[in-house]
Short mmCIF file of C-alpha atoms and ligand atoms in Angstrom, two decimals:
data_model
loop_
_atom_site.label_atom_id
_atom_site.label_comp_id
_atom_site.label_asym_id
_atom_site.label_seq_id
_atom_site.Cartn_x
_atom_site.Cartn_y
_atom_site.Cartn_z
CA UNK X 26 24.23 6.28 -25.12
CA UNK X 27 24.55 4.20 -22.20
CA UNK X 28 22.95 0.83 -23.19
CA UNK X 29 21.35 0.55 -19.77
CA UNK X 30 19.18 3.79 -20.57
CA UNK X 31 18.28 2.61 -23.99
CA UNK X 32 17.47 -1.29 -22.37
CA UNK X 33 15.00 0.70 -20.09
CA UNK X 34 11.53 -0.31 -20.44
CA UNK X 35 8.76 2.63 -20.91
CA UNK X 36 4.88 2.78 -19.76
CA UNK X 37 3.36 2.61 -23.31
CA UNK X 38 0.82 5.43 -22.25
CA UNK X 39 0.06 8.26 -19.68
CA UNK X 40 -2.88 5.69 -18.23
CA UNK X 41 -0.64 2.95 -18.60
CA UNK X 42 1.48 4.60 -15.63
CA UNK X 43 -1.36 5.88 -13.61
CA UNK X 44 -3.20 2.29 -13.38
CA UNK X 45 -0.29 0.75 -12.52
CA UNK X 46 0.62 3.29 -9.85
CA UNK X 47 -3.36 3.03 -8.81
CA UNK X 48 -2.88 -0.64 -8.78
CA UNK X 49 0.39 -0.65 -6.80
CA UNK X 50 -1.26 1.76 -4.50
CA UNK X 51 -5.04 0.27 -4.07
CA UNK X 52 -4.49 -2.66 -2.22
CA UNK X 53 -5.22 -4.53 1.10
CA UNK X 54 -3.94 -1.17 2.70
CA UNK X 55 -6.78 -0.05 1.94
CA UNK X 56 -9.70 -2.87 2.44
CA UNK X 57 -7.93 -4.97 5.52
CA UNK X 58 -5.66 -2.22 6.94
CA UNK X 59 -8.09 0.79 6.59
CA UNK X 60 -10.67 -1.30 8.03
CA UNK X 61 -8.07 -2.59 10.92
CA UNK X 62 -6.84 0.57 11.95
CA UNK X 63 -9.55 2.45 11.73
CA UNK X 64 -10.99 0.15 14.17
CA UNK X 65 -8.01 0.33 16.77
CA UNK X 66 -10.09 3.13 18.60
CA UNK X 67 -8.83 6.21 16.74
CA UNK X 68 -12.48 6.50 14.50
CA UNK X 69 -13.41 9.60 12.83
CA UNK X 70 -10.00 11.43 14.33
CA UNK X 71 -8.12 8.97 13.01
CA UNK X 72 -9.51 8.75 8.86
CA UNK X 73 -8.95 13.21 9.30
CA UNK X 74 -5.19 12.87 10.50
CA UNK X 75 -5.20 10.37 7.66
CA UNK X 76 -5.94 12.25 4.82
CA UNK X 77 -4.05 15.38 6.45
CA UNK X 78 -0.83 13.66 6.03
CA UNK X 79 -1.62 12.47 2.62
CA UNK X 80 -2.39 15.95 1.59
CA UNK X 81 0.29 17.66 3.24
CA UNK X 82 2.87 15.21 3.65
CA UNK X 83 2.74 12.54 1.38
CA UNK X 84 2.25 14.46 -2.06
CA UNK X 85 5.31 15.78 -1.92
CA UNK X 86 7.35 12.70 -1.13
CA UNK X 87 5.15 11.22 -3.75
CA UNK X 88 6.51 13.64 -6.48
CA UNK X 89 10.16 13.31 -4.69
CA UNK X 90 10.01 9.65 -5.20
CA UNK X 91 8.85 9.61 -8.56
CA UNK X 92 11.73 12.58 -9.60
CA UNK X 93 14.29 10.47 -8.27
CA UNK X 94 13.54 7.32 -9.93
CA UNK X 95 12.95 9.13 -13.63
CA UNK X 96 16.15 11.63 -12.83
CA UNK X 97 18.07 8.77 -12.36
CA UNK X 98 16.67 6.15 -14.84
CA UNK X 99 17.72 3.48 -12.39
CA UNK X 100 16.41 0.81 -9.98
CA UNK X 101 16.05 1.86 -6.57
CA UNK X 102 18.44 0.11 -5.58
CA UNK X 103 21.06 2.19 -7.66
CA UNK X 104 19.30 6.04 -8.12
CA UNK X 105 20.08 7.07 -4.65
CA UNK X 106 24.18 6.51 -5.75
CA UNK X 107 23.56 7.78 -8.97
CA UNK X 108 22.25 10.87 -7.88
CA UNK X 109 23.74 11.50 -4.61
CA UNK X 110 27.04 9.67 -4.33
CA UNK X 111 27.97 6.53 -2.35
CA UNK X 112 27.48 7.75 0.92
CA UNK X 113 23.41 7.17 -0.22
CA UNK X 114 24.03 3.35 -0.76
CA UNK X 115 22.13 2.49 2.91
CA UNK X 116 19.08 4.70 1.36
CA UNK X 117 19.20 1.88 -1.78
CA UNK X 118 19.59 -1.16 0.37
CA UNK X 119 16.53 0.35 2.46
CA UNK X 120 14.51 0.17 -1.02
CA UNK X 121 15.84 -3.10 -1.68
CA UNK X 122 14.98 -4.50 1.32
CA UNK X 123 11.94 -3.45 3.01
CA UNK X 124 9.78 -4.52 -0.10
CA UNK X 125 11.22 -7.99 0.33
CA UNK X 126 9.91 -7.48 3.99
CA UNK X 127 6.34 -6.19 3.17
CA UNK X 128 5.55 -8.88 0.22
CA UNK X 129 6.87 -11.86 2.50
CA UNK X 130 3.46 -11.39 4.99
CA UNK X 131 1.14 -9.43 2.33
CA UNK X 132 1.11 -12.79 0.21
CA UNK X 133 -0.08 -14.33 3.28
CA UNK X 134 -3.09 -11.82 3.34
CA UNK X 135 -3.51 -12.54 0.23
CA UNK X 136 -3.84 -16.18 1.20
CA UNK X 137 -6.40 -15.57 3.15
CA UNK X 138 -8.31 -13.89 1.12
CA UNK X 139 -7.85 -16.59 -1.59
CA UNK X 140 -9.30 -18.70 0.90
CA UNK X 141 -12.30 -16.87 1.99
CA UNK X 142 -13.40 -16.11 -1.43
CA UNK X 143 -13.09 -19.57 -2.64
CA UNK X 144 -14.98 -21.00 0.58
CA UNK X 145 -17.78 -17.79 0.26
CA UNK X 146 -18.30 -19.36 -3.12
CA UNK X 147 -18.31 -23.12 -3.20
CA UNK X 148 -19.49 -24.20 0.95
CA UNK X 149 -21.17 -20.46 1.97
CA UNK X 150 -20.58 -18.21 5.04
CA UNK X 151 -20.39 -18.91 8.93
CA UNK X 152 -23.72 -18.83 10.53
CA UNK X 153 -22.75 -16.48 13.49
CA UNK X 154 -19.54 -14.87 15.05
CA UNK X 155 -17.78 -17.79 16.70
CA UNK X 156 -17.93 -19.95 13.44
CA UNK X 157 -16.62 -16.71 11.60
CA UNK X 158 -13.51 -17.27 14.24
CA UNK X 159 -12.87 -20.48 13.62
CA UNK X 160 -13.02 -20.18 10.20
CA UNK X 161 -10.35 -17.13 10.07
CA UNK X 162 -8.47 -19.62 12.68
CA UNK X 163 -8.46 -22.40 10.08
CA UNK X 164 -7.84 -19.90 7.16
CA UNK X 165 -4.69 -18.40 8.95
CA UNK X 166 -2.59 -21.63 9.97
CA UNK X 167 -1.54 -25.09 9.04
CA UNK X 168 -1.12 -25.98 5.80
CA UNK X 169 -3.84 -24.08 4.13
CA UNK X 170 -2.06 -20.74 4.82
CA UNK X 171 1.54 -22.07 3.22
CA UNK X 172 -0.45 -22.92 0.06
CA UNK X 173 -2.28 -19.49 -0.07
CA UNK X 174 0.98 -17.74 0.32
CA UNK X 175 3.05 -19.45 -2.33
CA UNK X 176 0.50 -19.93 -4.80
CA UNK X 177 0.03 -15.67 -4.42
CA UNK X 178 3.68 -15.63 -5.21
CA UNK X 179 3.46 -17.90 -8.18
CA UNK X 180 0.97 -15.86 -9.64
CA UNK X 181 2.64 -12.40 -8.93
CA UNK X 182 5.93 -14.14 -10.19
CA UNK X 183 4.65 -14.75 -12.98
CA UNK X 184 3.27 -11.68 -13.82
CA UNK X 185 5.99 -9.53 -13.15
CA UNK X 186 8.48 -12.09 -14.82
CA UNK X 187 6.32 -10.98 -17.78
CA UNK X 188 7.97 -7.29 -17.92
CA UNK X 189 6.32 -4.04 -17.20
CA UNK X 190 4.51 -3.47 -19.66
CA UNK X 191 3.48 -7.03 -20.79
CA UNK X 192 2.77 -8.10 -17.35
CA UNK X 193 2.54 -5.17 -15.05
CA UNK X 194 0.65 -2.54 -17.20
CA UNK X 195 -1.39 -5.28 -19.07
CA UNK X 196 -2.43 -7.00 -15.61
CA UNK X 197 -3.52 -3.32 -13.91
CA UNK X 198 -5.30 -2.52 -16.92
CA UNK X 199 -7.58 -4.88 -17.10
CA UNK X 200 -8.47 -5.31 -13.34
CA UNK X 201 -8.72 -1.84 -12.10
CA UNK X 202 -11.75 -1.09 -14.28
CA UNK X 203 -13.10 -4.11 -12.33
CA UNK X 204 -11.97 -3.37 -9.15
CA UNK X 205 -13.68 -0.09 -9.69
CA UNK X 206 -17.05 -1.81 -11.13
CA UNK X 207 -17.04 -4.02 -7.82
CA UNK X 208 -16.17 -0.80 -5.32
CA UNK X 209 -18.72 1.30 -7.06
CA UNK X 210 -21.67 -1.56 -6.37
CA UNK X 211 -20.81 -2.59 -3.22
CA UNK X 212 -20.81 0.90 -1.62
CA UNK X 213 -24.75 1.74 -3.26
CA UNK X 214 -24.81 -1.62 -1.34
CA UNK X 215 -23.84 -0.86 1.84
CA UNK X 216 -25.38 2.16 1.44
CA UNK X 217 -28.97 0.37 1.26
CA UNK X 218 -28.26 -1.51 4.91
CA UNK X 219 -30.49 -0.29 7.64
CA UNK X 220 -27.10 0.26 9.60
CA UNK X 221 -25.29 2.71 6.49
CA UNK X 222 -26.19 6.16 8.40
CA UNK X 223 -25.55 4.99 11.78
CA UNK X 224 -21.63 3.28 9.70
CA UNK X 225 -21.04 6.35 8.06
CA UNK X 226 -21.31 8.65 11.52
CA UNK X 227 -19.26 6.37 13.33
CA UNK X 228 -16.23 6.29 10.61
CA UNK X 229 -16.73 9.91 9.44
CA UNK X 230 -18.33 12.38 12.07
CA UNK X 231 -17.40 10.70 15.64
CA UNK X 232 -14.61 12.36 16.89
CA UNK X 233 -12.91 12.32 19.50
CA UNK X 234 -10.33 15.04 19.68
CA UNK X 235 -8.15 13.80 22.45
CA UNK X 236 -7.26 10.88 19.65
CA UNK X 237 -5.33 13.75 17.81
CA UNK X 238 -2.82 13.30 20.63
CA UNK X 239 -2.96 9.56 20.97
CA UNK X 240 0.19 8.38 19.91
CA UNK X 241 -1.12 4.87 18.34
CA UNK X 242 -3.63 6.81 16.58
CA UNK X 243 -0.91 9.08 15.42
CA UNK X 244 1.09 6.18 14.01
CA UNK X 245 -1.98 4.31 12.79
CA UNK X 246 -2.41 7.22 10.38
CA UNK X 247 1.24 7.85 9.46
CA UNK X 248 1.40 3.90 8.38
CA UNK X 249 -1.84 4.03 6.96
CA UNK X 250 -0.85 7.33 5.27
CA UNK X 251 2.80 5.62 3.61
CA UNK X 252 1.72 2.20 3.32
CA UNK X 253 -1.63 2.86 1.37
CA UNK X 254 0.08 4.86 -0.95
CA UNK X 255 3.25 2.68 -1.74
CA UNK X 256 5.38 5.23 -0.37
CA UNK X 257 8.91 5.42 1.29
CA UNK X 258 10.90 2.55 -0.39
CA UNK X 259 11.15 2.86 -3.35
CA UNK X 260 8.55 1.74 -5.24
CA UNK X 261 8.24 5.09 -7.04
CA UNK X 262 11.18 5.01 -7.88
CA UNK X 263 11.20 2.10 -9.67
CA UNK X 264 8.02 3.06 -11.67
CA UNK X 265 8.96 6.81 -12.24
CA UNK X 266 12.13 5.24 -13.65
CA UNK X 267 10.13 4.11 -16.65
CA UNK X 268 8.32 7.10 -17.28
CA UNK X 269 8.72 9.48 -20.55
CA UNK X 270 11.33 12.34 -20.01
CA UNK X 271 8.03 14.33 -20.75
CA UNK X 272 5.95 13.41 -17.68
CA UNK X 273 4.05 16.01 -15.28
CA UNK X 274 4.71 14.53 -12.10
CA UNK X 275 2.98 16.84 -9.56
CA UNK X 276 -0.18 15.63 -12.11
CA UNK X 277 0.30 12.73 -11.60
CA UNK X 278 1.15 12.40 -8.08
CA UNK X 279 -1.91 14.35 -7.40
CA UNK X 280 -4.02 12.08 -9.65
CA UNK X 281 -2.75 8.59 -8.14
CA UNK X 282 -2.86 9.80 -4.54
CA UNK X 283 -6.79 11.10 -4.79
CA UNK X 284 -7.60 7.69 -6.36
CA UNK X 285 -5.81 5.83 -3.39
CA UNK X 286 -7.68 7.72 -1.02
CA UNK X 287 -11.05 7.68 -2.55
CA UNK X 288 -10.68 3.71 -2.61
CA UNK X 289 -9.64 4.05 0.79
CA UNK X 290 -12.59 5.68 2.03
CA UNK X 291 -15.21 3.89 -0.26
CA UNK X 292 -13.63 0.81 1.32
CA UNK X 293 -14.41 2.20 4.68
CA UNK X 294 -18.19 3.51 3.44
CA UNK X 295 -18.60 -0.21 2.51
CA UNK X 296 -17.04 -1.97 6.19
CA UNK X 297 -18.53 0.35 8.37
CA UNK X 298 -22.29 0.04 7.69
CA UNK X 299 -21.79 -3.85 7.66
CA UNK X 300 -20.13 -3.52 11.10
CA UNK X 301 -23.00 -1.46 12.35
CA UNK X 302 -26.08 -3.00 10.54
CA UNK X 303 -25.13 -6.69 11.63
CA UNK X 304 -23.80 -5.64 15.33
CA UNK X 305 -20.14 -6.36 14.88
CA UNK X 306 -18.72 -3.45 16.22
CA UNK X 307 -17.10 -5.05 19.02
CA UNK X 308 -15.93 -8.05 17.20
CA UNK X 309 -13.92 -6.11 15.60
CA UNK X 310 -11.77 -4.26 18.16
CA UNK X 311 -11.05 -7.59 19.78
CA UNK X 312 -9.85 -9.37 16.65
CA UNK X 313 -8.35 -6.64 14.59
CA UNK X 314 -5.94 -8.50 12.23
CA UNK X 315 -8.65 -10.35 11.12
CA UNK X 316 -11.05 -8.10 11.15
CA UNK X 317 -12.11 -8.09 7.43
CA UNK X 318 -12.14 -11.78 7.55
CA UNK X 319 -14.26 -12.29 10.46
CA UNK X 320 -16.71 -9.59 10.29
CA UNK X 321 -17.71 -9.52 6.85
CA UNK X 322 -18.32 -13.24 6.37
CA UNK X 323 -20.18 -12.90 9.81
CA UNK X 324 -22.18 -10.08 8.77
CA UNK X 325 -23.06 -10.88 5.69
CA UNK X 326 -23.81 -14.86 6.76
CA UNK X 327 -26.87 -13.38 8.56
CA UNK X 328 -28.09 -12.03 4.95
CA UNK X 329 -28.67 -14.86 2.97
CA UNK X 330 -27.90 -15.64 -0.71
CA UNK X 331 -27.35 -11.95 -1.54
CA UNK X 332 -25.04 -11.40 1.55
CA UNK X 333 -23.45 -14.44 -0.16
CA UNK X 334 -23.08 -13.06 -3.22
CA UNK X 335 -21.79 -9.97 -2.33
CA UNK X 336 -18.64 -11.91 -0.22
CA UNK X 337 -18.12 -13.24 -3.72
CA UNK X 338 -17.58 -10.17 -5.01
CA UNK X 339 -15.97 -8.28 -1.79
CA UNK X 340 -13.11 -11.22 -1.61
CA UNK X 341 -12.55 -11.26 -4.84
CA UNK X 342 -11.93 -7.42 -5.08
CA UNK X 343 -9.25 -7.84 -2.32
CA UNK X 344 -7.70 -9.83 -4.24
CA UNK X 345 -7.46 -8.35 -7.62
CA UNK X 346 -6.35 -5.32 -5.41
CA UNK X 347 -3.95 -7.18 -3.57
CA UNK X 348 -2.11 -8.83 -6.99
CA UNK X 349 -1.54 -5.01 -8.80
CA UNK X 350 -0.07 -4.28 -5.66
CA UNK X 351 2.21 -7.42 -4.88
CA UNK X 352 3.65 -7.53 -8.28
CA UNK X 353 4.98 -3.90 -7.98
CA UNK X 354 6.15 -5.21 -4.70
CA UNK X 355 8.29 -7.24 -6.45
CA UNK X 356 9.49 -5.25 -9.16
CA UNK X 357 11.29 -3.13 -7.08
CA UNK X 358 14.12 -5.78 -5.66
CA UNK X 359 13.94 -7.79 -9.15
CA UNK X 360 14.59 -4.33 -11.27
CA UNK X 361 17.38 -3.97 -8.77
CA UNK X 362 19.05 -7.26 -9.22
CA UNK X 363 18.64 -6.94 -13.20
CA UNK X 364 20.28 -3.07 -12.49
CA UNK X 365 23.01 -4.30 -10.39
CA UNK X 366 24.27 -7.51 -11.26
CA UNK X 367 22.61 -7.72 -15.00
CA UNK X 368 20.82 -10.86 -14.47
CA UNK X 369 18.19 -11.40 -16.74
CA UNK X 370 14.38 -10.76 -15.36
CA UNK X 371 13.26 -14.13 -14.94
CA UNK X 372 16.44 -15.21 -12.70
CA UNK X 373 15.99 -12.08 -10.84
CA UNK X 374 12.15 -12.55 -9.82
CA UNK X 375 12.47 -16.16 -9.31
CA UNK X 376 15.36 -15.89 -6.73
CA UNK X 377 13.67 -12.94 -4.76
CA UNK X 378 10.04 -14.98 -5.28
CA UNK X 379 11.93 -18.33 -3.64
CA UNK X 380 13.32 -15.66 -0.63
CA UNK X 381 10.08 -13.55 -0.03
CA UNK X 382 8.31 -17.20 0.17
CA UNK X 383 11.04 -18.26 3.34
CA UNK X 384 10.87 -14.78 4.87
CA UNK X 385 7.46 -15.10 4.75
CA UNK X 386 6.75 -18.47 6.67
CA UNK X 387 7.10 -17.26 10.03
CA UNK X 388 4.02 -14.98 9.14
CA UNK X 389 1.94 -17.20 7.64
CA UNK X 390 2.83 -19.37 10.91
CA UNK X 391 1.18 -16.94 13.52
CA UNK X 392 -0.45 -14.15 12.84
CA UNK X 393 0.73 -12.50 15.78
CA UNK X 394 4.46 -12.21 14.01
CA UNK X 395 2.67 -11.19 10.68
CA UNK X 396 1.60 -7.77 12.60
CA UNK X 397 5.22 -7.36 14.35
CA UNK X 398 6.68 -7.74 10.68
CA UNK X 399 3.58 -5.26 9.92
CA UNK X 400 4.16 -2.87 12.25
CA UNK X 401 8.37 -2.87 11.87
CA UNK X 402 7.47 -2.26 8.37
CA UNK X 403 5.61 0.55 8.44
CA UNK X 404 8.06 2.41 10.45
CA UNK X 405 10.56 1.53 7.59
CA UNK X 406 8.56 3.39 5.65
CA UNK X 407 7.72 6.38 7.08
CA UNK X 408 11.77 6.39 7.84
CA UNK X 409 12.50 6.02 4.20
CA UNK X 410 9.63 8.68 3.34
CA UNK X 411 11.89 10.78 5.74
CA UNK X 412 14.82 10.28 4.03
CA UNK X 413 14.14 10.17 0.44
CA UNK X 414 12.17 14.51 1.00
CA UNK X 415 15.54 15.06 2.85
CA UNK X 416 17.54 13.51 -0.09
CA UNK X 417 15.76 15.60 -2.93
CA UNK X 418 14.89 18.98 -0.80
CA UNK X 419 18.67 19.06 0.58
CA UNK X 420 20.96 16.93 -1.26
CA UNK X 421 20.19 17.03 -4.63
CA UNK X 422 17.66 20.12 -4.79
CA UNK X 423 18.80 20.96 -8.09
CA UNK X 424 17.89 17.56 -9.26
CA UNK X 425 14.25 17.90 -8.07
CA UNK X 426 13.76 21.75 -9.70
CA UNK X 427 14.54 20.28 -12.71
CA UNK X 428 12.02 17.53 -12.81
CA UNK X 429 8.99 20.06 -11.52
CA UNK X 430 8.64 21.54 -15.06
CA UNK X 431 7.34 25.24 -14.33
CA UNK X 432 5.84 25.37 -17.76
CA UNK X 433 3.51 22.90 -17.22
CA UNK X 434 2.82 23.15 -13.35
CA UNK X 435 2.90 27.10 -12.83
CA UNK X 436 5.30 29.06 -10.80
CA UNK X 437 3.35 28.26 -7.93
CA UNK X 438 2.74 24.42 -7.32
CA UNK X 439 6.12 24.40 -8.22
CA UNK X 440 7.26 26.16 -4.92
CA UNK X 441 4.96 24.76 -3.14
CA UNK X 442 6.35 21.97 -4.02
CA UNK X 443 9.84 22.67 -3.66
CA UNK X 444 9.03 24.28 0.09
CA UNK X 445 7.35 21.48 1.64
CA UNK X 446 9.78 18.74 0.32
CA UNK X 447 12.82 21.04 1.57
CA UNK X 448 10.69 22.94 5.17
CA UNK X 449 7.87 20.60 6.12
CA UNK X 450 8.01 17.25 5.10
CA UNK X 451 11.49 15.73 7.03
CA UNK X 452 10.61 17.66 10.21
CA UNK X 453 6.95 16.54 10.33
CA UNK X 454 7.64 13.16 9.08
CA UNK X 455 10.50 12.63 11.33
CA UNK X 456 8.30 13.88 14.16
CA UNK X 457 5.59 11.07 12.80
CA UNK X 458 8.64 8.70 13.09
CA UNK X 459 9.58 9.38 16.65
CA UNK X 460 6.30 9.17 17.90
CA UNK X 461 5.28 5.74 16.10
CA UNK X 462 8.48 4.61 16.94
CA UNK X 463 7.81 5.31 20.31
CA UNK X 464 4.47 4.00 20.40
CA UNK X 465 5.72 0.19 18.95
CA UNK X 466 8.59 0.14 21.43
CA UNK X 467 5.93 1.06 24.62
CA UNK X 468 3.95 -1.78 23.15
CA UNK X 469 6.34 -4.44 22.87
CA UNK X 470 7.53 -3.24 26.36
CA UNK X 471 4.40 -3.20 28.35
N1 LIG E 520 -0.15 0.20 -1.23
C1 LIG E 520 -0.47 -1.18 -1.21
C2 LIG E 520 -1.73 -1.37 -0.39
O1 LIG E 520 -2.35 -0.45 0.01
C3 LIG E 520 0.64 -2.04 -0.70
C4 LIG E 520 1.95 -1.71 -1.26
C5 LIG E 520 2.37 -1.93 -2.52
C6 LIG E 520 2.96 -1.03 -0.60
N2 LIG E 520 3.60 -1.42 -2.66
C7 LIG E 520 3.98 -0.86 -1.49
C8 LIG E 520 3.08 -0.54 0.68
C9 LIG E 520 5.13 -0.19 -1.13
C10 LIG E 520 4.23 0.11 1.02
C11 LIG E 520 5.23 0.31 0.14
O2 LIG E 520 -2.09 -2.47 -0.12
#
């Protein structure tokens, strides 16, 4: 047997896998970007178009993903080669690279949520709106902001220097049950404001239908779509790679992706009635990188000890989100390094850790860059979800049949399947690339 196979780390459990996938996919997509896209103008059009292209789209590029990392058994940086030749090396460098990209600023998120948990809980919140500003100000520069990022990067360093499943299972295991106890609370929370209905009709029942055609709206969605989910480079891949040759993945795939989205729209029935109850509405169109950070602490400043208490608990669920989703992050280039030039895992994670941290200084700089780097990103992503439905449904079909096991997922999810990764996904998803591509360049141009 190959001794790379037989070196290959396994989930120890079925749950193992899907809290790790949860974790990698519950994150500050879904707290600080759901919140910050969905308040780019797009509202209640923009959360349907969302969980369209989840449903249609990004299921089956899920299951791709996942059948070409455990097809292959190999990095991501390597199962694109393995599978389809040389020719597919870009497609690997894509999945080496673009994580690299996304951890370098989402550290610096993670900063500043660091930061505004530790200042909720030992000086309190800002008294109104423009002290909520300057706070963010002070939380996102100087040298505050440099120590947030690295020290994120220390800890997900460590943890994934740990393995996958000493580190990366053990680590999702024990804080998604929190992150869930946390969710569950704050939403009967929100729920109690005197602003919840008034929240919940704004995010879920306003639309507007000319936003279907709005092309920032359209690529809000796609990114939120790809990025919530950890999909398009590679990350999949790397963590189908260490699942049993037994797996279900449609199951699974279905499972992890309903989770995401339910976190994603909890997160939003928590934001929006705290926007609407404490008047912050506007606040946060104008500001919306930092919208999390500045209207929460503002809102819930105005509500005494328990509005205290609750940013407690809100900052510190972004961040046990954030660090299940950073460390698989950085599994993906480390896995490939140990693949490709068999260095051993602690070399490998320190040496990307040390890059991600230069990468990332630029964003941590000016948060203006961090949501260039954002934006680039996300186009990456939806790119590489492109790619990687036209590399199973075309390329390698054969490949894919064989890991949608027909015995276990019935004749027909398993053309379903098959159909949408081959007919629907690369020609809707490259149309989603065009027109967010589009929309970043007429940004940056105007
Ligand atoms: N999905 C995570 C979040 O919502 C972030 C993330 C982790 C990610 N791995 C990824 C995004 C891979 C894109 C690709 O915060």
């Amino acid at each position: 047997m190959d001794s790379k196979i037989s070196q290959r780390e396994q989930w120890t459990s079925k749950l193992g896998f899907i809290l790790a996938a949860v974790g990698s996919a519950v994150g500050l997509g879904n707290l600080w970007g759901f919140a910050y896209r969905a308040s780019q103008g797009g509202g209640a059009a923009f959360v349907l178009l969302y969980v369209l292209i989840v449903l249609i789209v990004c299921l089956p590029v899920f299951v791709a993903e996942l059948a070409l990392g455990k097809n292959a058994m190999a990095s991501s940086l390597l199962a694109p080669v393995k599978l389809g030749g040389t020719n597919w090396s870009p497609l690997g460098v894509l999945f080496f690279l673009a994580p690299i990209g996304i951890l370098s600023y989402y550290s610096v998120i993670m900063g500043w949520a660091a930061d505004t948990f530790f200042h909720s809980l030992l000086f309190g919140l800002p008294k109104d709106l423009s002290e909520a500003k300057e706070f963010f100000g002070s939380v996102s520069s100087g040298s505050s902001v440099l120590l947030g990022h690295s020290l994120s990067l220390v800890l997900t360093a460590l943890i994934v220097s740990s393995g996958v499943k000493r580190g990366i299972e053990k680590i999702t295991k024990s804080f998604m049950p929190i992150l869930f106890i946390i969710l569950f609370m704050l939403t009967i929370w929100a729920g109690s404001l005197s602003g919840a209905w008034e929240g919940y009709q704004t995010f879920l029942f306003k639309f507007d239908f000319d936003q279907l055609k709005n092309p920032t709206t359209i690529r809000n969605a796609f990114s939120q779509a790809f990025f919530s989910l950890s999909l398009g480079i590679g990350i999949m891949v790397a963590y189908g790679s260490y699942l049993s040759k037994k797996s279900n993945l449609p199951k699974l795939s279905f499972g992890v992706a309903s989770l995401d989205t339910l976190v994603g729209l909890m997160a939003g029935l928590i934001t929006f009635p705290i926007f609407l109850t404490f008047g912050l509405s506007d606040s946060i169109s104008d500001s919306t990188i930092g919208a999390l950070f500045i209207s929460i602490p503002t809102g819930l400043g105005s509500a005494g000890i328990l509005g205290r208490i609750v940013a407690i608990a809100f900052f510190g669920l972004v961040y046990i989100a954030a660090i299940t989703s950073s460390v698989s992050l950085l599994e993906v280039p480390v896995s490939s390094l140990m693949d490709k030039f068999r260095f051993d895992r602690n070399k490998s994670v320190w040496l990307v850790a040390i890059f991600v941290f230069i990468l990332g200084i630029p964003s941590a700089l000016d948060t203006n860059t961090l949501g260039t780097f954002d934006s680039v990103c996300n186009i990456l992503l939806i790119f590489g979800g492109f790619l990687v439905t036209f590399f199973m449904g075309w390329v390698v079909p054969k490949k894919l049949d064989s890991e949608i096991d027909v015995s276990k997922v019935g004749v027909k999810t398993a053309r379903y399947l098959k159909f949408m990764t081959k007919w629907i996904c690369p020609p809707l998803i490259a149309f989603g690339f065009l027109i967010s591509l589009f929309d970043l360049l007429k940004g940056w141009l105007s």
